[in-house]
Amino acid sequence: MKKSLLALFVASLVSSTQAYSATVYDKDGTSLKLDGRIQSVLYHSTETKQKAGESDNTLVNSARFGIGGETKLKDFKFKAYTQWDMADGSKRTGDDIKARDQYLQVSYGKFGSLKLGRFKGAMNYVTSVTDVFDDYSANAQSANDERNSGRIEYAYSNKGFDAKVGLLTSNDEYKLENGYSDHKKAAVENGASIALGYTFDLALPLSVKAGYEFIGAQDDKKYDALGFAHYTTDLDKVNTAAASVTLGSIDSGLYAALTVNNRTFSFRVKDGNDKADEDFKARGFEAVVGYTFESGIGLRAGYNQMNYKQDRVVRLNDVDTKVDAKLKTFPVYAFYQANPNFIVWSEARFDATSDNDRALMKKANINTPYSTDKTAVSLGARYLF
């Protein structure tokens, strides 16, 4: 199997943009392309799951569709792209069309590109190196799937060096991960991020990346019947830092990656309290190792651990318990690329979280990547166009 085909397949797994596309128009520097995928996945879980009921085997179908265009004007290149998750007819998984990426981008030769719209932020450039599974990975990452509107990002790449600088404008429904469930959708006023990386051209490529992100919550107030002002949210700001290192290439041969990240939520004074809640911290660690053979067969295994911590106590089993819990998982993944468009895979997640920590996270109302399904298994097939 040619390595170029393997590279296309892996790109389809780890990239939010189109990996395959059909060109419907290409003339005089202007092009229009369509892309998408259709897949069916058989899920099995020992507990109640979003996609499969308790001890059920459930076949779930889904599809995506994207359209993008490019045009050139002298040394400038302009691009527009949008992609949706399509309705799948299932009430369990959501029978509606949902926007994924929607952005405009302008680039000027070697001077980089400017991107505006809805997409994942600069932090994803750092942490995505361990997000190389299908369903059961990235359990110990913050900002992994924070695909939000209102982003502005400049990207530059030259001779192994990469840089991304991002700004965030006001967003009343910003998707926010790994905080409290009350803040799954946060009213954000502004934000900024930076990510840097360098790849050493060795026998096995070695890449090192690091990033930082600040998010400021809106300070809007509402007034009660007596005329007193109250904040509409207790969230004040969110700070996230991450670093990663990779060895090898994800598209062929040996691949190993490590990611660490730390996210801190700071709060305002709540109504009726003398002081604000203590900072809530989510600290994650992920490791993955895998090998992709030229035959198109690949194997990967990983470990994810997220530690949630705050200087407060909750009542658990009639005992005052400090908020300090760890979510631990082992994802395992195998795939076969039959040709550039058709892929089959099998995946499993083995949970190593203690029952006490699981109960504590639920009692503390923490927004974890998953809350049940200690063991989950899937078998899937996907066609890309």
mmCIF file of N, CA, C and O in Angstrom, residues 192-247:
data_model
loop_
_atom_site.group_PDB
_atom_site.id
_atom_site.type_symbol
_atom_site.label_atom_id
_atom_site.label_comp_id
_atom_site.label_asym_id
_atom_site.label_seq_id
_atom_site.Cartn_x
_atom_site.Cartn_y
_atom_site.Cartn_z
ATOM 1 N N ALA A 192 -7.762 35.075 23.981
ATOM 2 C CA ALA A 192 -6.551 35.116 23.164
ATOM 3 C C ALA A 192 -5.784 33.817 23.363
ATOM 4 O O ALA A 192 -5.858 33.199 24.430
ATOM 5 N N SER A 193 -5.059 33.413 22.332
ATOM 6 C CA SER A 193 -4.289 32.175 22.423
ATOM 7 C C SER A 193 -3.052 32.253 21.552
ATOM 8 O O SER A 193 -2.998 33.017 20.581
ATOM 9 N N ILE A 194 -2.066 31.441 21.905
ATOM 10 C CA ILE A 194 -0.844 31.329 21.108
ATOM 11 C C ILE A 194 -0.343 29.898 21.188
ATOM 12 O O ILE A 194 -0.423 29.259 22.245
ATOM 13 N N ALA A 195 0.130 29.374 20.071
ATOM 14 C CA ALA A 195 0.686 28.020 20.022
ATOM 15 C C ALA A 195 1.908 28.028 19.118
ATOM 16 O O ALA A 195 1.888 28.628 18.033
ATOM 17 N N LEU A 196 2.965 27.377 19.576
ATOM 18 C CA LEU A 196 4.215 27.307 18.829
ATOM 19 C C LEU A 196 4.674 25.860 18.735
ATOM 20 O O LEU A 196 4.421 25.058 19.644
ATOM 21 N N GLY A 197 5.346 25.530 17.634
ATOM 22 C CA GLY A 197 5.847 24.178 17.477
ATOM 23 C C GLY A 197 7.038 24.118 16.552
ATOM 24 O O GLY A 197 7.215 24.986 15.689
ATOM 25 N N TYR A 198 7.853 23.083 16.747
ATOM 26 C CA TYR A 198 8.999 22.882 15.853
ATOM 27 C C TYR A 198 9.192 21.388 15.623
ATOM 28 O O TYR A 198 9.099 20.587 16.561
ATOM 29 N N THR A 199 9.448 21.018 14.378
ATOM 30 C CA THR A 199 9.686 19.625 14.008
ATOM 31 C C THR A 199 11.130 19.457 13.567
ATOM 32 O O THR A 199 11.584 20.138 12.631
ATOM 33 N N PHE A 200 11.836 18.567 14.257
ATOM 34 C CA PHE A 200 13.226 18.260 13.920
ATOM 35 C C PHE A 200 13.242 17.170 12.849
ATOM 36 O O PHE A 200 12.618 16.110 13.011
ATOM 37 N N ASP A 201 13.987 17.425 11.776
ATOM 38 C CA ASP A 201 14.039 16.501 10.643
ATOM 39 C C ASP A 201 15.061 15.404 10.920
ATOM 40 O O ASP A 201 16.204 15.448 10.460
ATOM 41 N N LEU A 202 14.639 14.401 11.689
ATOM 42 C CA LEU A 202 15.500 13.282 12.054
ATOM 43 C C LEU A 202 15.036 12.020 11.330
ATOM 44 O O LEU A 202 14.079 12.041 10.567
ATOM 45 N N ALA A 203 15.716 10.902 11.574
ATOM 46 C CA ALA A 203 15.299 9.634 10.978
ATOM 47 C C ALA A 203 13.849 9.334 11.343
ATOM 48 O O ALA A 203 13.052 8.893 10.510
ATOM 49 N N LEU A 204 13.508 9.574 12.617
ATOM 50 C CA LEU A 204 12.122 9.591 13.066
ATOM 51 C C LEU A 204 11.806 11.031 13.450
ATOM 52 O O LEU A 204 12.400 11.562 14.385
ATOM 53 N N PRO A 205 10.916 11.692 12.727
ATOM 54 C CA PRO A 205 10.625 13.105 13.015
ATOM 55 C C PRO A 205 10.236 13.317 14.475
ATOM 56 O O PRO A 205 9.453 12.558 15.045
ATOM 57 N N LEU A 206 10.796 14.362 15.082
ATOM 58 C CA LEU A 206 10.505 14.712 16.470
ATOM 59 C C LEU A 206 9.887 16.100 16.508
ATOM 60 O O LEU A 206 10.493 17.070 16.039
ATOM 61 N N SER A 207 8.667 16.201 17.055
ATOM 62 C CA SER A 207 7.967 17.484 17.119
ATOM 63 C C SER A 207 7.689 17.865 18.559
ATOM 64 O O SER A 207 7.293 17.018 19.371
ATOM 65 N N VAL A 208 7.886 19.145 18.865
ATOM 66 C CA VAL A 208 7.610 19.682 20.192
ATOM 67 C C VAL A 208 6.677 20.878 20.028
ATOM 68 O O VAL A 208 6.920 21.758 19.188
ATOM 69 N N LYS A 209 5.595 20.931 20.833
ATOM 70 C CA LYS A 209 4.605 21.992 20.716
ATOM 71 C C LYS A 209 4.191 22.483 22.099
ATOM 72 O O LYS A 209 4.217 21.722 23.061
ATOM 73 N N ALA A 210 3.788 23.742 22.175
ATOM 74 C CA ALA A 210 3.291 24.301 23.430
ATOM 75 C C ALA A 210 2.313 25.421 23.112
ATOM 76 O O ALA A 210 2.410 26.082 22.065
ATOM 77 N N GLY A 211 1.356 25.636 24.032
ATOM 78 C CA GLY A 211 0.359 26.674 23.793
ATOM 79 C C GLY A 211 -0.257 27.197 25.076
ATOM 80 O O GLY A 211 -0.175 26.562 26.136
ATOM 81 N N TYR A 212 -0.859 28.384 24.958
ATOM 82 C CA TYR A 212 -1.541 29.006 26.097
ATOM 83 C C TYR A 212 -2.792 29.714 25.582
ATOM 84 O O TYR A 212 -2.789 30.326 24.498
ATOM 85 N N GLU A 213 -3.869 29.652 26.390
ATOM 86 C CA GLU A 213 -5.125 30.291 26.007
ATOM 87 C C GLU A 213 -5.769 30.969 27.214
ATOM 88 O O GLU A 213 -5.786 30.403 28.311
ATOM 89 N N PHE A 214 -6.280 32.173 26.985
ATOM 90 C CA PHE A 214 -7.048 32.895 28.005
ATOM 91 C C PHE A 214 -8.448 33.140 27.481
ATOM 92 O O PHE A 214 -8.644 33.537 26.325
ATOM 93 N N ILE A 215 -9.456 32.897 28.328
ATOM 94 C CA ILE A 215 -10.845 33.178 27.990
ATOM 95 C C ILE A 215 -11.455 34.002 29.116
ATOM 96 O O ILE A 215 -11.377 33.618 30.289
ATOM 97 N N GLY A 216 -12.047 35.128 28.772
ATOM 98 C CA GLY A 216 -12.696 35.982 29.757
ATOM 99 C C GLY A 216 -14.204 35.910 29.621
ATOM 100 O O GLY A 216 -14.752 36.071 28.530
ATOM 101 N N ALA A 217 -14.892 35.646 30.728
ATOM 102 C CA ALA A 217 -16.351 35.543 30.699
ATOM 103 C C ALA A 217 -16.992 36.932 30.690
ATOM 104 O O ALA A 217 -16.396 37.918 31.130
ATOM 105 N N GLN A 218 -18.199 37.000 30.190
ATOM 106 C CA GLN A 218 -18.936 38.255 30.186
ATOM 107 C C GLN A 218 -19.313 38.648 31.612
ATOM 108 O O GLN A 218 -19.549 37.792 32.466
ATOM 109 N N ASP A 219 -19.340 39.947 31.861
ATOM 110 C CA ASP A 219 -19.693 40.440 33.199
ATOM 111 C C ASP A 219 -21.058 41.116 33.195
ATOM 112 O O ASP A 219 -21.305 42.064 33.940
ATOM 113 N N ASP A 220 -21.955 40.629 32.351
ATOM 114 C CA ASP A 220 -23.301 41.186 32.285
ATOM 115 C C ASP A 220 -24.022 41.005 33.625
ATOM 116 O O ASP A 220 -23.795 40.018 34.339
ATOM 117 N N LYS A 221 -24.895 41.947 33.929
ATOM 118 C CA LYS A 221 -25.655 41.905 35.188
ATOM 119 C C LYS A 221 -27.145 42.024 34.908
ATOM 120 O O LYS A 221 -27.565 42.564 33.886
ATOM 121 N N LYS A 222 -27.935 41.492 35.820
ATOM 122 C CA LYS A 222 -29.380 41.689 35.785
ATOM 123 C C LYS A 222 -29.813 42.266 37.125
ATOM 124 O O LYS A 222 -29.127 42.086 38.143
ATOM 125 N N TYR A 223 -30.938 42.938 37.131
ATOM 126 C CA TYR A 223 -31.389 43.648 38.334
ATOM 127 C C TYR A 223 -32.636 42.980 38.921
ATOM 128 O O TYR A 223 -33.554 42.582 38.196
ATOM 129 N N ASP A 224 -32.618 42.871 40.255
ATOM 130 C CA ASP A 224 -33.766 42.278 40.920
ATOM 131 C C ASP A 224 -34.835 43.335 41.188
ATOM 132 O O ASP A 224 -34.698 44.500 40.792
ATOM 133 N N ALA A 225 -35.901 42.933 41.891
ATOM 134 C CA ALA A 225 -37.029 43.837 42.132
ATOM 135 C C ALA A 225 -36.653 45.039 42.975
ATOM 136 O O ALA A 225 -37.303 46.086 42.912
ATOM 137 N N LEU A 226 -35.567 44.912 43.760
ATOM 138 C CA LEU A 226 -35.127 46.014 44.614
ATOM 139 C C LEU A 226 -34.093 46.906 43.937
ATOM 140 O O LEU A 226 -33.601 47.868 44.523
ATOM 141 N N GLY A 227 -33.733 46.547 42.715
ATOM 142 C CA GLY A 227 -32.782 47.363 41.974
ATOM 143 C C GLY A 227 -31.337 46.975 42.169
ATOM 144 O O GLY A 227 -30.439 47.681 41.706
ATOM 145 N N PHE A 228 -31.064 45.843 42.832
ATOM 146 C CA PHE A 228 -29.688 45.394 43.037
ATOM 147 C C PHE A 228 -29.224 44.591 41.820
ATOM 148 O O PHE A 228 -29.971 43.781 41.263
ATOM 149 N N ALA A 229 -27.960 44.813 41.440
ATOM 150 C CA ALA A 229 -27.390 44.132 40.270
ATOM 151 C C ALA A 229 -26.771 42.797 40.668
ATOM 152 O O ALA A 229 -26.143 42.675 41.726
ATOM 153 N N HIS A 230 -26.942 41.795 39.800
ATOM 154 C CA HIS A 230 -26.370 40.475 40.026
ATOM 155 C C HIS A 230 -25.736 39.993 38.721
ATOM 156 O O HIS A 230 -26.306 40.156 37.636
ATOM 157 N N TYR A 231 -24.541 39.368 38.829
ATOM 158 C CA TYR A 231 -23.907 38.801 37.648
ATOM 159 C C TYR A 231 -24.772 37.674 37.091
ATOM 160 O O TYR A 231 -25.363 36.886 37.838
ATOM 161 N N THR A 232 -24.836 37.581 35.750
ATOM 162 C CA THR A 232 -25.610 36.511 35.129
ATOM 163 C C THR A 232 -24.846 35.185 35.138
ATOM 164 O O THR A 232 -25.438 34.138 34.882
ATOM 165 N N THR A 233 -23.546 35.202 35.405
ATOM 166 C CA THR A 233 -22.754 33.986 35.526
ATOM 167 C C THR A 233 -21.704 34.167 36.612
ATOM 168 O O THR A 233 -21.211 35.285 36.825
ATOM 169 N N ASP A 234 -21.350 33.071 37.302
ATOM 170 C CA ASP A 234 -20.312 33.154 38.325
ATOM 171 C C ASP A 234 -18.927 32.917 37.747
ATOM 172 O O ASP A 234 -17.924 33.082 38.428
ATOM 173 N N LEU A 235 -18.849 32.531 36.464
ATOM 174 C CA LEU A 235 -17.561 32.283 35.828
ATOM 175 C C LEU A 235 -16.864 33.601 35.514
ATOM 176 O O LEU A 235 -17.465 34.512 34.951
ATOM 177 N N ASP A 236 -15.580 33.692 35.855
ATOM 178 C CA ASP A 236 -14.818 34.909 35.625
ATOM 179 C C ASP A 236 -13.842 34.749 34.456
ATOM 180 O O ASP A 236 -13.867 35.521 33.501
ATOM 181 N N LYS A 237 -12.978 33.742 34.521
ATOM 182 C CA LYS A 237 -11.993 33.539 33.458
ATOM 183 C C LYS A 237 -11.523 32.085 33.447
ATOM 184 O O LYS A 237 -11.659 31.361 34.442
ATOM 185 N N VAL A 238 -10.952 31.688 32.317
ATOM 186 C CA VAL A 238 -10.428 30.337 32.137
ATOM 187 C C VAL A 238 -9.047 30.444 31.508
ATOM 188 O O VAL A 238 -8.873 31.091 30.464
ATOM 189 N N ASN A 239 -8.061 29.827 32.141
ATOM 190 C CA ASN A 239 -6.691 29.808 31.621
ATOM 191 C C ASN A 239 -6.290 28.372 31.312
ATOM 192 O O ASN A 239 -6.477 27.479 32.148
ATOM 193 N N THR A 240 -5.735 28.151 30.130
ATOM 194 C CA THR A 240 -5.345 26.808 29.706
ATOM 195 C C THR A 240 -3.925 26.833 29.162
ATOM 196 O O THR A 240 -3.576 27.704 28.366
ATOM 197 N N ALA A 241 -3.116 25.880 29.594
ATOM 198 C CA ALA A 241 -1.757 25.708 29.076
ATOM 199 C C ALA A 241 -1.571 24.247 28.686
ATOM 200 O O ALA A 241 -2.113 23.347 29.338
ATOM 201 N N ALA A 242 -0.819 24.000 27.617
ATOM 202 C CA ALA A 242 -0.622 22.626 27.148
ATOM 203 C C ALA A 242 0.721 22.499 26.447
ATOM 204 O O ALA A 242 1.270 23.473 25.923
ATOM 205 N N ALA A 243 1.240 21.273 26.444
ATOM 206 C CA ALA A 243 2.477 20.960 25.733
ATOM 207 C C ALA A 243 2.391 19.534 25.222
ATOM 208 O O ALA A 243 1.695 18.690 25.800
ATOM 209 N N SER A 244 3.084 19.261 24.136
ATOM 210 C CA SER A 244 3.073 17.913 23.580
ATOM 211 C C SER A 244 4.385 17.612 22.877
ATOM 212 O O SER A 244 5.121 18.523 22.471
ATOM 213 N N VAL A 245 4.657 16.327 22.715
ATOM 214 C CA VAL A 245 5.827 15.868 21.977
ATOM 215 C C VAL A 245 5.436 14.632 21.191
ATOM 216 O O VAL A 245 4.671 13.790 21.680
ATOM 217 N N THR A 246 5.898 14.531 19.951
ATOM 218 C CA THR A 246 5.607 13.365 19.118
ATOM 219 C C THR A 246 6.902 12.833 18.511
ATOM 220 O O THR A 246 7.836 13.595 18.221
ATOM 221 N N LEU A 247 6.913 11.531 18.294
ATOM 222 C CA LEU A 247 8.048 10.864 17.656
ATOM 223 C C LEU A 247 7.507 9.976 16.551
ATOM 224 O O LEU A 247 6.607 9.161 16.782
#
